[in-house]
CSV table of C-alpha atoms in Angstrom, one decimal:
chain,number,residue,atom,x,y,z
A,237,VAL,CA,0.0,0.0,0.0
A,238,ALA,CA,2.9,2.4,0.8
A,239,VAL,CA,4.4,1.7,-2.6
A,240,LEU,CA,1.2,2.2,-4.5
A,241,ASN,CA,0.4,5.4,-2.6
A,242,ALA,CA,3.9,6.7,-3.3
A,243,ILE,CA,3.4,6.1,-7.0
A,244,MET,CA,0.0,7.8,-6.9
A,245,HIS,CA,1.6,10.8,-5.0
A,246,SER,CA,4.2,10.9,-7.8
A,247,VAL,CA,1.5,10.9,-10.5
A,248,ILE,CA,-0.1,13.9,-8.9
A,249,GLU,CA,3.3,15.6,-8.2
A,250,GLN,CA,4.4,15.3,-11.8
A,251,GLY,CA,1.0,16.5,-13.1
A,252,LEU,CA,0.2,13.2,-14.7
A,253,VAL,CA,-3.3,13.0,-13.4
A,254,ASN,CA,-5.9,12.8,-16.2
A,255,GLN,CA,-7.9,15.8,-14.9
A,256,ASP,CA,-10.7,15.5,-17.4
A,257,PHE,CA,-11.2,11.8,-16.6
A,258,VAL,CA,-11.2,12.4,-12.9
A,259,ARG,CA,-13.6,15.3,-13.2
A,260,ARG,CA,-16.1,13.6,-15.4
A,261,ARG,CA,-15.9,10.0,-14.3
A,262,THR,CA,-14.9,9.8,-10.6
A,263,GLU,CA,-15.7,11.2,-7.2
A,264,GLY,CA,-13.7,11.4,-4.0
A,265,PHE,CA,-10.5,12.7,-5.6
A,266,ALA,CA,-10.1,15.5,-3.1
A,267,ALA,CA,-10.0,13.1,-0.1
A,268,LEU,CA,-7.6,10.8,-2.0
A,269,LYS,CA,-5.3,13.6,-2.8
A,270,ALA,CA,-5.3,14.9,0.8
A,271,GLN,CA,-4.3,11.5,2.1
A,272,LEU,CA,-1.6,11.0,-0.4
A,273,ALA,CA,0.2,14.1,0.8
A,274,ALA,CA,1.8,11.9,3.4
A,275,TYR,CA,3.2,9.4,0.8
A,276,ALA,CA,5.9,11.3,-1.0
A,277,PRO,CA,8.3,8.8,-2.6
A,278,GLU,CA,11.3,10.4,-0.8
A,279,THR,CA,9.6,9.6,2.5
A,280,MET,CA,8.4,6.1,1.5
A,281,GLU,CA,11.8,5.0,0.3
A,282,ALA,CA,12.8,3.9,3.8
A,283,ILE,CA,9.6,1.9,4.2
A,284,CYS,CA,9.4,0.4,0.7
A,285,GLY,CA,13.1,-0.2,0.2
A,286,ILE,CA,12.6,1.2,-3.4
A,287,PRO,CA,14.6,4.3,-4.4
A,288,ALA,CA,12.4,7.4,-4.8
A,289,GLU,CA,13.6,8.0,-8.3
A,290,THR,CA,12.4,4.5,-9.3
A,291,LEU,CA,8.9,5.3,-7.8
A,292,HIS,CA,8.8,8.5,-9.8
A,293,GLU,CA,9.9,6.7,-13.0
A,294,VAL,CA,7.2,4.0,-12.6
A,295,ALA,CA,4.6,6.7,-12.1
A,296,ARG,CA,5.7,8.5,-15.3
A,297,VAL,CA,5.8,5.4,-17.5
A,298,TYR,CA,2.5,4.0,-16.2
A,299,ALA,CA,0.5,7.3,-16.4
A,300,SER,CA,1.9,8.6,-19.7
A,301,SER,CA,1.8,5.5,-21.9
A,302,HIS,CA,-0.9,5.1,-24.6
A,303,GLY,CA,-2.2,2.1,-22.7
A,304,SER,CA,-1.2,0.6,-19.3
A,305,MET,CA,-2.8,-2.5,-17.9
A,306,ILE,CA,-2.4,-3.9,-14.3
A,307,PHE,CA,-2.2,-7.6,-13.8
A,308,TRP,CA,-2.0,-9.1,-10.3
A,309,GLY,CA,-2.3,-12.4,-8.6
A,310,MET,CA,-2.9,-13.8,-5.1
A,311,GLY,CA,0.2,-12.2,-3.7
A,312,VAL,CA,-1.7,-9.0,-3.7
A,313,SER,CA,-5.0,-10.2,-2.3
A,314,GLN,CA,-4.0,-12.7,0.4
A,315,HIS,CA,-3.1,-10.2,3.1
A,316,VAL,CA,-5.1,-8.6,5.9
A,317,HIS,CA,-4.8,-5.4,3.7
A,318,GLY,CA,-5.5,-7.2,0.4
A,319,THR,CA,-8.6,-5.1,-0.2
A,320,ASP,CA,-6.6,-2.0,0.3
A,321,TYR,CA,-4.1,-3.2,-2.3
A,322,ALA,CA,-6.9,-3.6,-4.8
A,323,ARG,CA,-8.3,-0.1,-3.9
A,324,CYS,CA,-4.9,1.4,-4.5
A,325,LEU,CA,-4.6,-0.3,-7.9
A,326,ILE,CA,-8.1,0.9,-8.9
A,327,ASN,CA,-7.3,4.4,-7.7
A,328,LEU,CA,-4.1,4.5,-9.8
A,329,ALA,CA,-5.9,3.3,-12.9
A,330,LEU,CA,-8.7,5.9,-12.4
A,331,ILE,CA,-6.7,9.0,-11.7
A,332,THR,CA,-4.5,8.3,-14.8
A,333,GLY,CA,-7.5,7.4,-17.0
A,334,GLN,CA,-5.9,4.0,-17.8
A,335,ILE,CA,-9.3,2.3,-18.0
A,336,GLY,CA,-12.2,1.9,-20.5
A,337,ARG,CA,-9.9,1.7,-23.5
A,338,PRO,CA,-8.2,-1.2,-25.3
A,339,GLY,CA,-4.9,-2.1,-23.6
A,340,THR,CA,-5.9,-0.5,-20.3
A,341,GLY,CA,-7.7,-1.6,-17.1
A,342,LEU,CA,-7.2,-3.9,-14.2
A,343,HIS,CA,-6.8,-7.7,-14.7
A,344,PRO,CA,-6.7,-9.9,-11.6
A,345,LEU,CA,-5.3,-13.2,-12.5
A,346,ARG,CA,-7.6,-15.9,-11.1
A,347,GLY,CA,-6.0,-18.6,-9.0
A,348,GLN,CA,-7.7,-21.7,-10.5
A,349,ASN,CA,-9.5,-22.8,-13.7
A,350,ASN,CA,-13.0,-21.3,-13.9
A,351,VAL,CA,-12.8,-19.3,-10.6
A,352,GLN,CA,-14.3,-16.5,-12.7
A,353,GLY,CA,-17.2,-18.6,-13.8
A,354,ALA,CA,-17.8,-20.0,-10.3
A,355,SER,CA,-17.8,-16.4,-8.9
A,356,ASP,CA,-20.1,-15.2,-11.6
A,357,VAL,CA,-22.8,-17.8,-10.8
A,358,GLY,CA,-22.9,-17.0,-7.1
A,359,LEU,CA,-20.3,-19.2,-5.4
A,360,ILE,CA,-19.4,-16.2,-3.2
A,361,PRO,CA,-21.3,-16.4,0.1
A,362,MET,CA,-22.7,-12.9,0.1
A,363,VAL,CA,-24.0,-12.7,-3.5
A,364,PHE,CA,-26.4,-14.4,-5.9
A,365,PRO,CA,-25.4,-14.9,-9.5
A,366,ASP,CA,-24.0,-11.8,-11.2
A,367,TYR,CA,-22.7,-10.4,-7.9
A,368,GLN,CA,-26.2,-9.4,-6.7
A,369,ARG,CA,-26.3,-9.0,-2.9
A,370,VAL,CA,-28.3,-11.5,-0.9
A,371,ASP,CA,-29.2,-8.9,1.6
A,372,ASP,CA,-30.8,-6.6,-1.0
A,373,PRO,CA,-34.6,-7.1,-0.8
A,374,LYS,CA,-35.2,-6.2,-4.4
A,375,VAL,CA,-32.5,-8.6,-5.6
A,376,ARG,CA,-33.7,-11.4,-3.3
A,377,SER,CA,-37.4,-11.0,-4.5
A,378,ARG,CA,-36.3,-11.5,-8.1
A,379,PHE,CA,-34.5,-14.7,-7.3
A,380,GLU,CA,-37.3,-16.0,-5.1
A,381,ALA,CA,-39.6,-15.5,-8.1
A,382,LEU,CA,-37.2,-17.3,-10.4
A,383,TRP,CA,-36.6,-20.3,-8.0
A,384,GLY,CA,-40.0,-20.4,-6.3
A,385,LYS,CA,-38.4,-20.5,-2.8
A,386,ALA,CA,-38.0,-18.1,0.1
A,387,LEU,CA,-34.3,-17.3,0.3
A,388,ASP,CA,-32.1,-16.5,3.3
A,389,PRO,CA,-31.1,-12.8,3.5
A,390,THR,CA,-28.1,-13.4,5.6
A,391,PRO,CA,-24.7,-13.5,3.8
A,392,GLY,CA,-22.9,-16.8,4.1
A,393,LEU,CA,-19.6,-17.7,5.6
A,394,THR,CA,-16.1,-17.7,4.0
A,395,VAL,CA,-13.8,-20.7,4.3
A,396,VAL,CA,-12.1,-19.6,7.6
A,397,GLU,CA,-15.4,-18.6,9.1
A,398,ILE,CA,-16.9,-22.0,8.2
A,399,MET,CA,-14.1,-23.8,10.2
A,400,HIS,CA,-14.8,-21.5,13.2
A,401,ALA,CA,-18.5,-22.3,12.9
A,402,ILE,CA,-17.8,-26.0,13.0
A,403,HIS,CA,-15.8,-25.6,16.2
A,404,ALA,CA,-18.7,-23.5,17.6
A,405,GLY,CA,-21.2,-26.3,16.8
A,406,ARG,CA,-23.1,-24.3,14.3
A,407,ILE,CA,-22.2,-26.5,11.3
A,408,ARG,CA,-22.4,-30.2,11.6
A,409,GLY,CA,-22.2,-31.4,8.1
A,410,MET,CA,-20.5,-30.4,4.8
A,411,TYR,CA,-20.6,-31.3,1.1
A,412,ILE,CA,-17.3,-30.4,-0.5
A,413,MET,CA,-16.9,-30.5,-4.2
A,414,GLY,CA,-13.6,-30.0,-6.0
A,415,GLU,CA,-11.9,-28.3,-3.1
A,416,ASN,CA,-9.2,-29.5,-0.8
A,417,PRO,CA,-9.4,-27.5,2.5
A,418,ALA,CA,-7.3,-30.0,4.4
A,419,MET,CA,-4.4,-28.6,2.3
A,420,SER,CA,-5.6,-25.2,1.2
A,421,ASP,CA,-7.0,-23.6,4.3
A,422,PRO,CA,-4.7,-21.6,6.6
A,423,ASN,CA,-3.7,-22.9,10.0
A,424,LEU,CA,-4.2,-26.4,8.9
A,425,ASN,CA,-4.0,-28.0,12.3
A,426,ASP,CA,-7.2,-26.1,13.3
A,427,ALA,CA,-8.9,-26.6,9.9
A,428,ARG,CA,-8.3,-30.4,9.9
A,429,ALA,CA,-9.5,-30.6,13.5
A,430,ALA,CA,-12.7,-28.9,12.3
A,431,LEU,CA,-13.2,-31.4,9.5
A,432,ALA,CA,-12.8,-34.2,12.0
A,433,GLU,CA,-15.4,-32.7,14.2
A,434,LEU,CA,-18.2,-32.9,11.6
A,435,ASP,CA,-21.0,-35.4,12.1
A,436,HIS,CA,-21.0,-36.0,8.3
A,437,LEU,CA,-18.7,-35.0,5.5
A,438,VAL,CA,-19.3,-35.7,1.8
A,439,VAL,CA,-16.4,-35.1,-0.7
A,440,GLN,CA,-17.0,-35.1,-4.5
A,441,ASP,CA,-13.7,-35.2,-6.4
A,442,ILE,CA,-11.7,-36.9,-9.0
A,443,PHE,CA,-8.9,-38.1,-6.7
A,444,LEU,CA,-8.6,-39.2,-3.1
A,445,THR,CA,-7.5,-35.9,-1.7
A,446,GLU,CA,-6.3,-35.1,1.8
A,447,THR,CA,-9.8,-33.8,2.5
A,448,ALA,CA,-11.3,-37.1,1.3
A,449,HIS,CA,-9.5,-38.9,4.1
A,450,TYR,CA,-11.9,-37.1,6.5
A,451,ALA,CA,-15.0,-38.0,4.5
A,452,ASP,CA,-17.8,-40.3,5.5
A,453,VAL,CA,-18.9,-40.5,1.8
A,454,ILE,CA,-16.7,-40.0,-1.3
A,455,LEU,CA,-18.4,-39.4,-4.6
A,456,PRO,CA,-16.1,-40.1,-7.6
A,457,ALA,CA,-16.6,-37.2,-10.0
A,458,SER,CA,-15.5,-36.1,-13.5
A,459,ALA,CA,-12.5,-34.1,-14.8
A,460,PHE,CA,-13.0,-31.3,-17.3
A,461,ALA,CA,-12.4,-33.5,-20.4
A,462,GLU,CA,-15.1,-35.9,-19.2
A,463,LYS,CA,-18.0,-33.5,-19.3
A,464,THR,CA,-19.6,-30.7,-21.3
A,465,GLY,CA,-20.1,-27.2,-19.8
A,466,THR,CA,-18.9,-23.6,-19.8
A,467,PHE,CA,-15.7,-22.1,-18.4
A,468,THR,CA,-15.3,-18.4,-17.9
A,469,ASN,CA,-11.9,-16.9,-18.2
A,470,THR,CA,-10.6,-13.9,-16.2
A,471,ASP,CA,-11.2,-11.7,-19.3
A,472,ARG,CA,-15.0,-12.6,-19.1
A,473,ARG,CA,-14.8,-14.9,-22.0
A,474,VAL,CA,-17.5,-17.6,-21.7
A,475,GLN,CA,-16.1,-20.8,-23.3
A,476,LEU,CA,-17.7,-24.0,-24.2
A,477,GLY,CA,-15.9,-27.1,-23.1
A,478,ARG,CA,-16.9,-30.3,-24.9
A,479,GLN,CA,-16.7,-33.8,-23.5
A,480,ALA,CA,-13.8,-35.7,-25.0
A,481,ILE,CA,-13.7,-38.9,-23.0
A,482,ASP,CA,-15.9,-40.9,-20.6
A,483,PRO,CA,-15.3,-40.8,-16.8
A,484,PRO,CA,-13.3,-43.9,-15.8
A,485,GLY,CA,-14.7,-46.8,-13.8
A,486,GLU,CA,-17.6,-45.9,-11.5
A,487,ALA,CA,-16.9,-42.2,-11.7
A,488,ARG,CA,-19.8,-40.0,-12.9
A,489,GLN,CA,-20.3,-36.6,-14.3
A,490,ASP,CA,-20.8,-34.0,-11.6
A,491,LEU,CA,-24.2,-32.8,-12.9
A,492,ALA,CA,-25.5,-36.4,-12.8
A,493,ILE,CA,-24.3,-36.8,-9.2
A,494,ILE,CA,-25.9,-33.5,-8.1
A,495,MET,CA,-29.2,-34.3,-9.9
A,496,ASP,CA,-29.5,-37.7,-8.2
A,497,MET,CA,-28.8,-36.0,-4.9
A,498,ALA,CA,-31.5,-33.4,-5.5
A,499,GLN,CA,-34.1,-36.0,-6.5
A,500,ARG,CA,-33.5,-38.1,-3.4
A,501,LEU,CA,-33.9,-34.9,-1.3
A,502,GLY,CA,-37.2,-34.2,-3.0
A,503,LEU,CA,-36.2,-31.2,-5.0
A,504,HIS,CA,-37.6,-32.4,-8.3
A,505,TRP,CA,-34.9,-30.8,-10.4
A,506,ASP,CA,-35.5,-31.5,-14.1
A,507,TYR,CA,-32.3,-30.4,-15.9
A,508,GLY,CA,-31.9,-32.5,-19.0
A,509,GLY,CA,-28.2,-31.5,-19.2
A,510,PRO,CA,-25.8,-28.6,-19.2
A,511,ARG,CA,-27.8,-26.7,-21.8
A,512,ASP,CA,-30.7,-26.4,-19.3
A,513,VAL,CA,-28.4,-25.3,-16.5
A,514,PHE,CA,-27.0,-22.6,-18.8
A,515,ASN,CA,-30.4,-21.4,-19.8
A,516,GLU,CA,-31.3,-20.9,-16.2
A,517,MET,CA,-28.0,-19.0,-15.7
A,518,ARG,CA,-29.1,-16.7,-18.5
A,519,GLN,CA,-32.3,-16.0,-16.6
A,520,ALA,CA,-30.4,-15.2,-13.4
A,521,MET,CA,-27.5,-13.2,-14.9
A,522,PRO,CA,-28.2,-10.2,-17.1
A,523,SER,CA,-24.5,-10.1,-18.1
A,524,ILE,CA,-24.8,-13.3,-20.1
A,525,ALA,CA,-28.5,-13.1,-21.1
A,526,GLY,CA,-27.7,-12.6,-24.7
A,527,ILE,CA,-25.4,-15.7,-24.9
A,528,THR,CA,-27.3,-18.7,-26.2
A,529,TRP,CA,-26.1,-22.3,-26.0
A,530,ASP,CA,-26.5,-22.6,-29.8
A,531,ARG,CA,-24.2,-19.6,-30.2
A,532,LEU,CA,-21.5,-21.1,-27.9
A,533,GLU,CA,-21.7,-24.3,-30.0
A,534,ALA,CA,-21.2,-22.3,-33.2
A,535,GLU,CA,-18.6,-19.8,-31.9
A,536,SER,CA,-17.0,-21.7,-29.0
A,537,ALA,CA,-16.6,-18.5,-26.9
A,538,VAL,CA,-18.4,-15.2,-26.3
A,539,THR,CA,-17.3,-12.3,-24.0
A,540,TYR,CA,-19.7,-10.8,-21.6
A,541,PRO,CA,-21.4,-8.4,-20.9
A,542,CYS,CA,-23.7,-9.6,-23.7
A,543,GLU,CA,-27.2,-8.7,-22.6
A,544,GLN,CA,-29.2,-9.1,-25.8
A,545,GLU,CA,-29.1,-12.0,-28.3
A,546,GLY,CA,-27.0,-11.0,-31.3
A,547,ASP,CA,-24.9,-8.5,-29.3
A,548,PRO,CA,-21.2,-9.0,-30.1
A,549,GLY,CA,-20.1,-9.0,-26.4
A,550,ASP,CA,-18.0,-6.2,-24.9
A,551,GLU,CA,-14.3,-6.9,-24.7
A,552,VAL,CA,-13.7,-3.5,-23.0
A,553,ILE,CA,-16.0,-2.3,-20.2
A,554,PHE,CA,-16.4,1.0,-18.2
A,555,THR,CA,-16.1,2.9,-21.5
A,556,GLU,CA,-18.7,5.5,-20.5
A,557,GLN,CA,-19.8,4.8,-16.9
A,558,PHE,CA,-19.4,2.6,-13.9
A,559,PRO,CA,-22.0,0.3,-12.2
A,560,ARG,CA,-22.8,2.8,-9.4
A,561,ASP,CA,-25.6,5.2,-8.8
A,562,GLY,CA,-24.8,8.2,-10.9
A,563,GLY,CA,-22.3,6.2,-13.1
A,564,LYS,CA,-19.1,7.5,-11.5
A,565,ALA,CA,-16.4,5.5,-10.0
A,566,LEU,CA,-15.5,6.1,-6.3
A,567,LEU,CA,-11.9,6.8,-5.3
A,568,VAL,CA,-11.3,5.2,-1.8
A,569,PRO,CA,-8.1,6.2,0.1
A,570,ALA,CA,-6.2,3.4,1.8
A,571,SER,CA,-3.7,3.9,4.6
A,572,PHE,CA,-0.5,1.9,5.1
A,573,ARG,CA,-0.6,-0.7,7.9
A,574,ASN,CA,1.5,-3.7,8.8
A,575,ALA,CA,0.7,-7.4,8.4
A,576,ASP,CA,-1.2,-9.1,11.2
A,577,GLU,CA,1.9,-10.9,12.5
A,578,LEU,CA,5.3,-9.3,12.3
A,579,PRO,CA,8.7,-10.9,12.8
A,580,ASP,CA,10.1,-10.7,16.3
A,581,GLN,CA,12.9,-12.1,18.4
A,582,ASP,CA,11.2,-15.6,18.6
A,583,TYR,CA,10.1,-15.7,15.0
A,584,PRO,CA,12.4,-13.4,13.1
A,585,LEU,CA,11.7,-14.4,9.5
A,586,VAL,CA,8.9,-13.9,7.0
A,587,LEU,CA,7.2,-16.9,5.3
A,588,ILE,CA,5.8,-16.4,1.8
A,589,THR,CA,3.8,-19.2,0.3
A,590,GLY,CA,2.8,-19.9,-3.3
A,591,ARG,CA,2.9,-22.3,-6.2
A,592,GLN,CA,5.6,-24.0,-8.1
A,593,LEU,CA,5.8,-24.2,-11.9
A,594,GLU,CA,5.6,-28.0,-11.8
A,595,HIS,CA,2.9,-28.4,-9.2
A,596,TRP,CA,-0.6,-26.9,-9.3
A,597,HIS,CA,-2.2,-25.6,-6.1
A,598,THR,CA,-2.4,-28.5,-3.5
A,599,GLY,CA,-0.8,-31.0,-5.9
A,600,ALA,CA,-3.9,-33.2,-6.0
A,601,MET,CA,-3.5,-33.7,-9.7
A,602,THR,CA,0.1,-32.7,-10.7
A,603,ARG,CA,1.8,-34.8,-8.0
A,604,ARG,CA,0.1,-37.8,-9.6
A,605,ALA,CA,1.7,-37.0,-12.9
A,606,ARG,CA,4.9,-39.0,-12.9
A,607,VAL,CA,6.9,-36.6,-15.2
A,608,LEU,CA,6.1,-33.6,-13.1
A,609,ASP,CA,6.7,-35.3,-9.8
A,610,ALA,CA,10.0,-36.5,-11.1
A,611,ILE,CA,11.1,-32.9,-11.6
A,612,GLU,CA,10.0,-31.7,-8.2
A,613,PRO,CA,9.5,-34.8,-6.0
A,614,GLU,CA,9.9,-33.4,-2.5
A,615,ALA,CA,9.2,-30.4,-0.5
A,616,VAL,CA,11.7,-27.6,-0.6
A,617,ALA,CA,12.0,-24.1,0.9
A,618,THR,CA,14.0,-21.4,-0.9
A,619,LEU,CA,15.9,-18.7,0.9
A,620,HIS,CA,18.8,-16.3,0.4
A,621,PRO,CA,22.3,-17.9,0.5
A,622,ALA,CA,23.2,-15.6,3.4
A,623,GLN,CA,20.2,-16.9,5.3
A,624,MET,CA,21.3,-20.5,4.7
A,625,ALA,CA,24.8,-19.7,5.9
A,626,ALA,CA,23.4,-18.1,9.0
A,627,ILE,CA,22.0,-21.5,10.2
A,628,GLY,CA,24.9,-23.5,8.9
A,629,VAL,CA,23.2,-25.6,6.1
A,630,GLN,CA,24.0,-26.3,2.5
A,631,PRO,CA,21.6,-26.6,-0.4
A,632,GLY,CA,19.8,-29.9,-0.1
A,633,ASP,CA,20.1,-30.1,3.7
A,634,ALA,CA,16.9,-30.6,5.8
A,635,ILE,CA,15.7,-27.6,7.6
A,636,ARG,CA,12.8,-27.1,10.1
A,637,LEU,CA,10.4,-24.2,9.7
A,638,ARG,CA,8.3,-23.2,12.8
A,639,SER,CA,5.5,-20.7,13.2
A,640,ARG,CA,3.2,-20.1,16.2
A,641,ARG,CA,0.8,-22.7,14.6
A,642,GLY,CA,2.9,-25.6,13.4
A,643,GLU,CA,6.2,-26.8,11.9
A,644,VAL,CA,7.4,-28.6,8.8
A,645,VAL,CA,10.7,-30.2,7.7
A,646,VAL,CA,11.8,-29.6,4.1
A,647,ARG,CA,15.0,-29.4,1.9
A,648,ALA,CA,16.8,-26.1,1.6
A,649,ARG,CA,17.3,-24.4,-1.8
A,650,THR,CA,19.0,-21.1,-2.5
A,651,ASP,CA,17.4,-18.2,-4.3
A,652,ASN,CA,19.1,-14.9,-4.8
A,653,GLY,CA,15.8,-13.3,-5.7
A,654,LEU,CA,14.7,-13.5,-2.1
A,655,ARG,CA,15.8,-11.0,0.5
A,656,GLU,CA,17.5,-12.0,3.7
A,657,GLY,CA,14.8,-12.7,6.2
A,658,GLN,CA,12.4,-14.1,3.6
A,659,VAL,CA,11.6,-17.8,3.1
A,660,PHE,CA,9.4,-19.1,0.2
A,661,LEU,CA,7.5,-22.4,0.7
A,662,PRO,CA,5.2,-24.0,-2.0
A,663,PHE,CA,2.0,-25.3,-0.5
A,664,CYS,CA,1.5,-28.4,-2.7
A,665,TYR,CA,3.4,-31.0,-0.5
A,666,HIS,CA,1.1,-32.9,1.9
A,667,GLU,CA,4.2,-34.3,3.7
A,668,ALA,CA,5.3,-30.7,4.5
A,669,ALA,CA,2.1,-28.6,4.2
A,670,ALA,CA,2.9,-24.9,4.1
A,671,ASN,CA,-0.5,-24.0,5.5
A,672,LEU,CA,0.4,-25.7,8.8
A,673,LEU,CA,2.3,-22.5,9.3
A,674,THR,CA,0.2,-19.8,7.8
A,675,ASN,CA,-1.9,-17.2,9.6
A,676,GLU,CA,-5.7,-17.3,9.4
A,677,ALA,CA,-6.1,-13.6,10.2
A,678,LEU,CA,-8.7,-12.2,7.7
A,679,ASP,CA,-8.9,-9.1,5.6
A,680,PRO,CA,-11.8,-7.3,7.3
A,681,ASP,CA,-13.5,-6.5,4.0
A,682,GLY,CA,-12.7,-9.3,1.6
A,683,LYS,CA,-12.4,-12.0,4.4
A,684,ILE,CA,-9.4,-13.4,2.7
A,685,PRO,CA,-6.8,-15.0,5.0
A,686,GLU,CA,-3.2,-13.7,5.2
A,687,PHE,CA,-1.6,-16.6,3.3
A,688,LYS,CA,1.3,-14.6,2.0
A,689,PHE,CA,2.9,-13.3,5.3
A,690,CYS,CA,3.6,-14.8,8.7
A,691,ALA,CA,6.5,-14.9,11.1
A,692,ILE,CA,8.6,-18.0,11.3
A,693,ARG,CA,12.0,-19.3,12.5
A,694,LEU,CA,14.1,-21.9,11.0
A,695,GLU,CA,16.9,-24.2,12.0
A,696,ALA,CA,18.9,-27.2,10.7
A,697,ALA,CA,16.8,-30.4,11.0
């Protein structure tokens, strides 16, 4: 946040603000400008570790180019101030006018395949499809009319909150589909204890994941090549995926499993296939109302928003206005603050977690690929050579990482790209699960855990 505020300060200081854009298309610039007065690059250099002249140059290049686009991944969002990071990036794009034109805008890189599509259809606990709030009476009445049921106005729980609710006795059963919280949740000792407390756990997946070991019932499901349906990319491109092979053995397509479950629960769902599901999505989601299944079969992909049949779809959005009352974007200041857990005498280092090139997410699929697992067969932690020398180990030696929540033993590997005091640990190895160490503190707005920063210590194992 300090870095981004310093860059915005420099944009203003150098006169690079798109004054016409700010005047016509945003509100809140005065408050933002007043706060940024404290973030001069020369002052922030000591906090950021980035020379002031570099901050000035980044501001000039970004603001004055014909088109600048911001891409970011989970290293931005998975902090207690992740929402503030996003606000700063949005502010930067807005005050420079780098939005609403080809080659501009903000482009969060989704963490997994079809996360965009899953979010679009309502798999976020506080919204219905198309990001319509469950606690908005007008929105809720429309969905109650569509589905013929009274709907709960209370926003649901996020992953960490669900685990806390299990401990509190408010959740006694779960049905988990295509997710591996026994590896992906923070503070895994606590999360795994919660899964073990459940009266009943159903896991629907294509492999026997770590979470499936806690299950009372396992439903063998289908991989993407074994079913037909849509995927939505992070650029809002709705793509048709066509079944190429049959599920193996007794595995079944996900929709067939869910339909059988619904029938036995007395829900009387009558979807004949994915086409019917997609047609209901069109009724619930104005953004894709104009995309027909026949068109997807003919064109393979269409970009939304596409609200009327025959519309070409909009590759660039926010060209004239923003989806707020009055059509203007809101500039929201964000103040610098520290991570939830800072290094101290007992835990003097910073742990950063993430993925490896060879292994995807929790490794449920890629670690079963012999070629990939041969390249990266065991858990490693990377650290600066000076950090390795400080504890008297060589590359390939075993080291122990401890946090206030757990410990793991891994092989050491050098990486000059890390600073002294930083340790990087991939979270795909069940035998040394990084999330045994991570902090479950939440961003107060986005409710995202602080996966990317916690205090640790390390020693030779």
